[in-house]
C-alpha atoms as an extended CHARMM CRD file, in Angstrom:
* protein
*
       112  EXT
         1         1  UNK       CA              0.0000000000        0.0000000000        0.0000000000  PROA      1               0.0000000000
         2         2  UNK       CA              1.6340000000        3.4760000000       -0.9960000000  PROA      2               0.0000000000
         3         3  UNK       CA              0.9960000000        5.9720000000        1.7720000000  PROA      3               0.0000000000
         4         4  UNK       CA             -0.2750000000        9.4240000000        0.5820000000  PROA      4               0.0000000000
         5         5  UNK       CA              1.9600000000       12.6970000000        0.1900000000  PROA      5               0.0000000000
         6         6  UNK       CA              0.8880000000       13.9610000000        3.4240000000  PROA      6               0.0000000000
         7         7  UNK       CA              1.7230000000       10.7160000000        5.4440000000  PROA      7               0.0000000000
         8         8  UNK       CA              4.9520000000       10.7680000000        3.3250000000  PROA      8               0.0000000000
         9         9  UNK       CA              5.4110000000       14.4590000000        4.8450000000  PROA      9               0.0000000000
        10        10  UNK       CA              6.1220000000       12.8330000000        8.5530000000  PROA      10              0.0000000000
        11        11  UNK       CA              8.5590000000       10.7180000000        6.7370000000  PROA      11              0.0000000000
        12        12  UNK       CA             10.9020000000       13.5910000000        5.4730000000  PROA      12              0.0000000000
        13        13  UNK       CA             12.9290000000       14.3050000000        9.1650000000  PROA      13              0.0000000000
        14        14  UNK       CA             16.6420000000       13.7670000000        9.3480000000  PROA      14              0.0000000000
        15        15  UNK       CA             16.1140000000       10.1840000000       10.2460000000  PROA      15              0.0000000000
        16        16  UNK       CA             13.0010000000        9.3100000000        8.3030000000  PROA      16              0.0000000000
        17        17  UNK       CA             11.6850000000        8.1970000000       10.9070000000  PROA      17              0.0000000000
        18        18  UNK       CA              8.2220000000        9.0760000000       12.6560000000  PROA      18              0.0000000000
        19        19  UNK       CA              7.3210000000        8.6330000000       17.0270000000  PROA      19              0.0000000000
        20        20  UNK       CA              4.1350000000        6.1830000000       17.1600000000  PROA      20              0.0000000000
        21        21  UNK       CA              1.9460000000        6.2320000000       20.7400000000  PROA      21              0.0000000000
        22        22  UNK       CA              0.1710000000        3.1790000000       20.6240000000  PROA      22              0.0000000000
        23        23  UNK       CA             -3.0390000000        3.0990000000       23.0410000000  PROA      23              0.0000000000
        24        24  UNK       CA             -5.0750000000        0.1400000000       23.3120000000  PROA      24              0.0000000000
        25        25  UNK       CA             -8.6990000000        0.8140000000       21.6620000000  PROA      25              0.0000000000
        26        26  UNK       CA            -11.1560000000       -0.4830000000       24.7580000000  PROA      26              0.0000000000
        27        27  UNK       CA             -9.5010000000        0.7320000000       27.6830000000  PROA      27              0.0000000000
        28        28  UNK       CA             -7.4350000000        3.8270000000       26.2520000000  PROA      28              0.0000000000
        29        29  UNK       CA             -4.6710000000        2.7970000000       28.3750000000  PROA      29              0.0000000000
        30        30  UNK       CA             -0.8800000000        3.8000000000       26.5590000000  PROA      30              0.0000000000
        31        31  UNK       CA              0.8100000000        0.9550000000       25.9440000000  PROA      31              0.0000000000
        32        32  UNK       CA              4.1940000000        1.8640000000       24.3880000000  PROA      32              0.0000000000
        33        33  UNK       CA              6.5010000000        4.2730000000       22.1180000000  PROA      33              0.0000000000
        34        34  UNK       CA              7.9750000000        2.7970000000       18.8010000000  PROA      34              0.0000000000
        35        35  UNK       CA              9.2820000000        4.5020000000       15.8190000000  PROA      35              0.0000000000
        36        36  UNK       CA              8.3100000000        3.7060000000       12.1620000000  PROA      36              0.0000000000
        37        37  UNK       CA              9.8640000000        4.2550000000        8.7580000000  PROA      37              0.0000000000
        38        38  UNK       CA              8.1780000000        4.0430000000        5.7240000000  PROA      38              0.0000000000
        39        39  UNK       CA              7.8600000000        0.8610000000        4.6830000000  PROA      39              0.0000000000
        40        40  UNK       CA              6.6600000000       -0.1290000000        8.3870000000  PROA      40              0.0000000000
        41        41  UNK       CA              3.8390000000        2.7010000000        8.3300000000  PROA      41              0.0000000000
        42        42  UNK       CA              3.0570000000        1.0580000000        4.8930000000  PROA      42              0.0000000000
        43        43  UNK       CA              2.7310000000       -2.5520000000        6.2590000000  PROA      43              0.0000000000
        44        44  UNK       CA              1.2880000000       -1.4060000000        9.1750000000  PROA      44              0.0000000000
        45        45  UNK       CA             -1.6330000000        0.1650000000        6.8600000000  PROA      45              0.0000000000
        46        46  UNK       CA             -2.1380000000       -2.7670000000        4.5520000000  PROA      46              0.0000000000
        47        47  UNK       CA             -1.4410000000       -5.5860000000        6.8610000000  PROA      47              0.0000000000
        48        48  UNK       CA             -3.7470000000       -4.0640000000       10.1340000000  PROA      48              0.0000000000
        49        49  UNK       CA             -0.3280000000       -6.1850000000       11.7680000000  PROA      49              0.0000000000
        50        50  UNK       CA              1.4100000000       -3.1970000000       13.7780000000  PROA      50              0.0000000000
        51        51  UNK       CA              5.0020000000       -2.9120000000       12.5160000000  PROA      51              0.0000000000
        52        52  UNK       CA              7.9660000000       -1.0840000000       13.7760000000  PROA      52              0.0000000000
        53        53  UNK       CA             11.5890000000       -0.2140000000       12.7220000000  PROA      53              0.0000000000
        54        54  UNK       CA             13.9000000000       -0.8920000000       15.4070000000  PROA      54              0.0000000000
        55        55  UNK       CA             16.3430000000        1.7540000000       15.7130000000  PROA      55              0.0000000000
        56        56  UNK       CA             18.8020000000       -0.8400000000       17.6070000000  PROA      56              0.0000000000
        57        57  UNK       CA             18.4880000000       -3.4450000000       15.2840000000  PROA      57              0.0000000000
        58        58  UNK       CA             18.1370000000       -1.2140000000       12.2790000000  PROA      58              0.0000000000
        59        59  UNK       CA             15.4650000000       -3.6660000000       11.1210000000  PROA      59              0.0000000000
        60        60  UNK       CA             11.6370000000       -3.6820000000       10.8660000000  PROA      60              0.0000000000
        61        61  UNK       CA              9.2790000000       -6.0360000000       13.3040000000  PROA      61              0.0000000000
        62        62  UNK       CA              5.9160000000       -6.9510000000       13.5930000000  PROA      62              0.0000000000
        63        63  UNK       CA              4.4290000000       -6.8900000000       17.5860000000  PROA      63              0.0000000000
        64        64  UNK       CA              4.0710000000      -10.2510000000       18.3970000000  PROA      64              0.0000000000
        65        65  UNK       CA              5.9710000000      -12.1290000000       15.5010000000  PROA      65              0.0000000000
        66        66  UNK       CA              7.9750000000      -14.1800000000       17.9570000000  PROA      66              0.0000000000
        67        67  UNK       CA              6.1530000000      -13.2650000000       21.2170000000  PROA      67              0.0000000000
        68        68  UNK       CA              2.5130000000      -13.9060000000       20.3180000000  PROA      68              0.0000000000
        69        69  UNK       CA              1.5640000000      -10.9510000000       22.0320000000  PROA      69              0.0000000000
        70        70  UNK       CA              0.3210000000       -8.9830000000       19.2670000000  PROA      70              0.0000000000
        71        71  UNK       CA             -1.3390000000       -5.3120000000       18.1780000000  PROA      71              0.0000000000
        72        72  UNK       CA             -4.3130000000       -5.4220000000       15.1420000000  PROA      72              0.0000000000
        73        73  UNK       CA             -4.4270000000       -2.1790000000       14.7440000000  PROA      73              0.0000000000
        74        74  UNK       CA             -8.0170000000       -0.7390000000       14.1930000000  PROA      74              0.0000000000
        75        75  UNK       CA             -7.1430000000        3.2460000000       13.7330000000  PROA      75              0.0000000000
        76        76  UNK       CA             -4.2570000000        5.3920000000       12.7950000000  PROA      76              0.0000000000
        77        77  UNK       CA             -4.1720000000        9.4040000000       13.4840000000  PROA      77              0.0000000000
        78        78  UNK       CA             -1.8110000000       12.2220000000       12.9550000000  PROA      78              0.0000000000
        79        79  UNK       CA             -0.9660000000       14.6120000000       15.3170000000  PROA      79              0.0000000000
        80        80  UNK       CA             -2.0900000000       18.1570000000       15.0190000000  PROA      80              0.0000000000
        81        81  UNK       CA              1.7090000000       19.0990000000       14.4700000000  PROA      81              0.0000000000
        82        82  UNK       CA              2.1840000000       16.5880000000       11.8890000000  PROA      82              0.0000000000
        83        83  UNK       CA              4.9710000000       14.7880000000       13.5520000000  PROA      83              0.0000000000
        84        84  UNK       CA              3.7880000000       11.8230000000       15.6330000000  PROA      84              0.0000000000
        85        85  UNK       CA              1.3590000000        8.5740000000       15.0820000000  PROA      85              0.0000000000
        86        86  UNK       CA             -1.0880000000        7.4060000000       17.5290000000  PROA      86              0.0000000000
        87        87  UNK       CA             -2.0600000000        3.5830000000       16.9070000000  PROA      87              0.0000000000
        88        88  UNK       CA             -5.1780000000        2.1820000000       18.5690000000  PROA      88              0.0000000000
        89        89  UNK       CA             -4.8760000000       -1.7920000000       19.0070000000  PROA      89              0.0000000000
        90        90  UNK       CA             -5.9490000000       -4.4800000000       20.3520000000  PROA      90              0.0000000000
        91        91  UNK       CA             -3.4920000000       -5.8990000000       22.3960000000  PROA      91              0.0000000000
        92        92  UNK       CA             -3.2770000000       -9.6950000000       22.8480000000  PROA      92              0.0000000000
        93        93  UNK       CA             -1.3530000000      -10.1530000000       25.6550000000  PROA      93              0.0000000000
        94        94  UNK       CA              1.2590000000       -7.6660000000       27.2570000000  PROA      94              0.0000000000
        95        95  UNK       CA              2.8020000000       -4.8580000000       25.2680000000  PROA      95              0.0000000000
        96        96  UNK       CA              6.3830000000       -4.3830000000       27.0360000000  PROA      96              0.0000000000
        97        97  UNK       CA              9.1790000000       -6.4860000000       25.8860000000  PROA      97              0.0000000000
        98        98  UNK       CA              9.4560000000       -6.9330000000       30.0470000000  PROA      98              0.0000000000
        99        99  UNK       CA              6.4640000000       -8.8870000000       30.4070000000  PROA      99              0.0000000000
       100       100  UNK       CA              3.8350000000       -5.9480000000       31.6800000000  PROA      100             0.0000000000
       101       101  UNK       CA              0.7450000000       -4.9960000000       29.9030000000  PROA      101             0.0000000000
       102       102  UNK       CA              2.4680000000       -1.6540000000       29.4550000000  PROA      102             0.0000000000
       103       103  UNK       CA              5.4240000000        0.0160000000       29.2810000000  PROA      103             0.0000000000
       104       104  UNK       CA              4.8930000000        3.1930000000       31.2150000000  PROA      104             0.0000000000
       105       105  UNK       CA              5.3760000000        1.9730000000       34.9060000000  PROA      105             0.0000000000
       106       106  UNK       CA              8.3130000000        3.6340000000       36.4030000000  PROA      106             0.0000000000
       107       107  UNK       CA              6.0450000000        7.1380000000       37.7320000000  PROA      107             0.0000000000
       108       108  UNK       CA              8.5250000000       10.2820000000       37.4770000000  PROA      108             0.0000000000
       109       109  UNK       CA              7.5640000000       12.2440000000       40.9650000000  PROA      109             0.0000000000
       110       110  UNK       CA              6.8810000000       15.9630000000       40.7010000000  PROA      110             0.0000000000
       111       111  UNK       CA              7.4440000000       18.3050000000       42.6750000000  PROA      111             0.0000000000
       112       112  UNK       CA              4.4330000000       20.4570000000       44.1830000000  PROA      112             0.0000000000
């Protein structure tokens, strides 16, 4: 699946690659940061399979390929800056490569 021009626009950085939030659809819970490229955004859009470029591996991955704990993604938005993706998924089983549903856990205390 080609992406359009303006989906090709959040390509363009340095890097060409673009921040995805993913959130799971029913409980709106954040599950995780990854980074796409191209050809993972496209894959991601054809295949409803959530797929990632890993930026240690310098290699693309589909959630869940070895794991089983996969992301069908059901919707894909822009952000109003034009710089980030936000994936809703359902998430079968956890989303953290640690073993926890997600991977924001470790709370950052502020100050009052």
């Amino acid at each position: 699946m080609k992406i359009s021009a303006d989906l090709a626009k959040l390509l363009d950085g340095e890097n060409g690659l673009v921040a995805v939030v993913v959130q799971e659809d029913e409980s709106n819970e954040v599950l995780m940061l990854a980074w796409m490229n191209r050809e993972a955004l496209e894959k991601t859009l054809e295949s409803h399979k959530a797929t990632y470029w890993s930026r240690s591996r310098n290699e693309l991955w589909v959630k869940g390929a070895t794991s089983g704990n996969t992301q069908e993604v059901v919707s894909a938005s822009v952000d109003c800056d034009g710089d980030a993706i936000l994936l809703r998924v359902h998430q079968k089983g956890v989303a953290c490569h640690t073993g926890t549903h997600s991977c924001f856990l470790n709370e950052i205390e502020i100050s009052e």
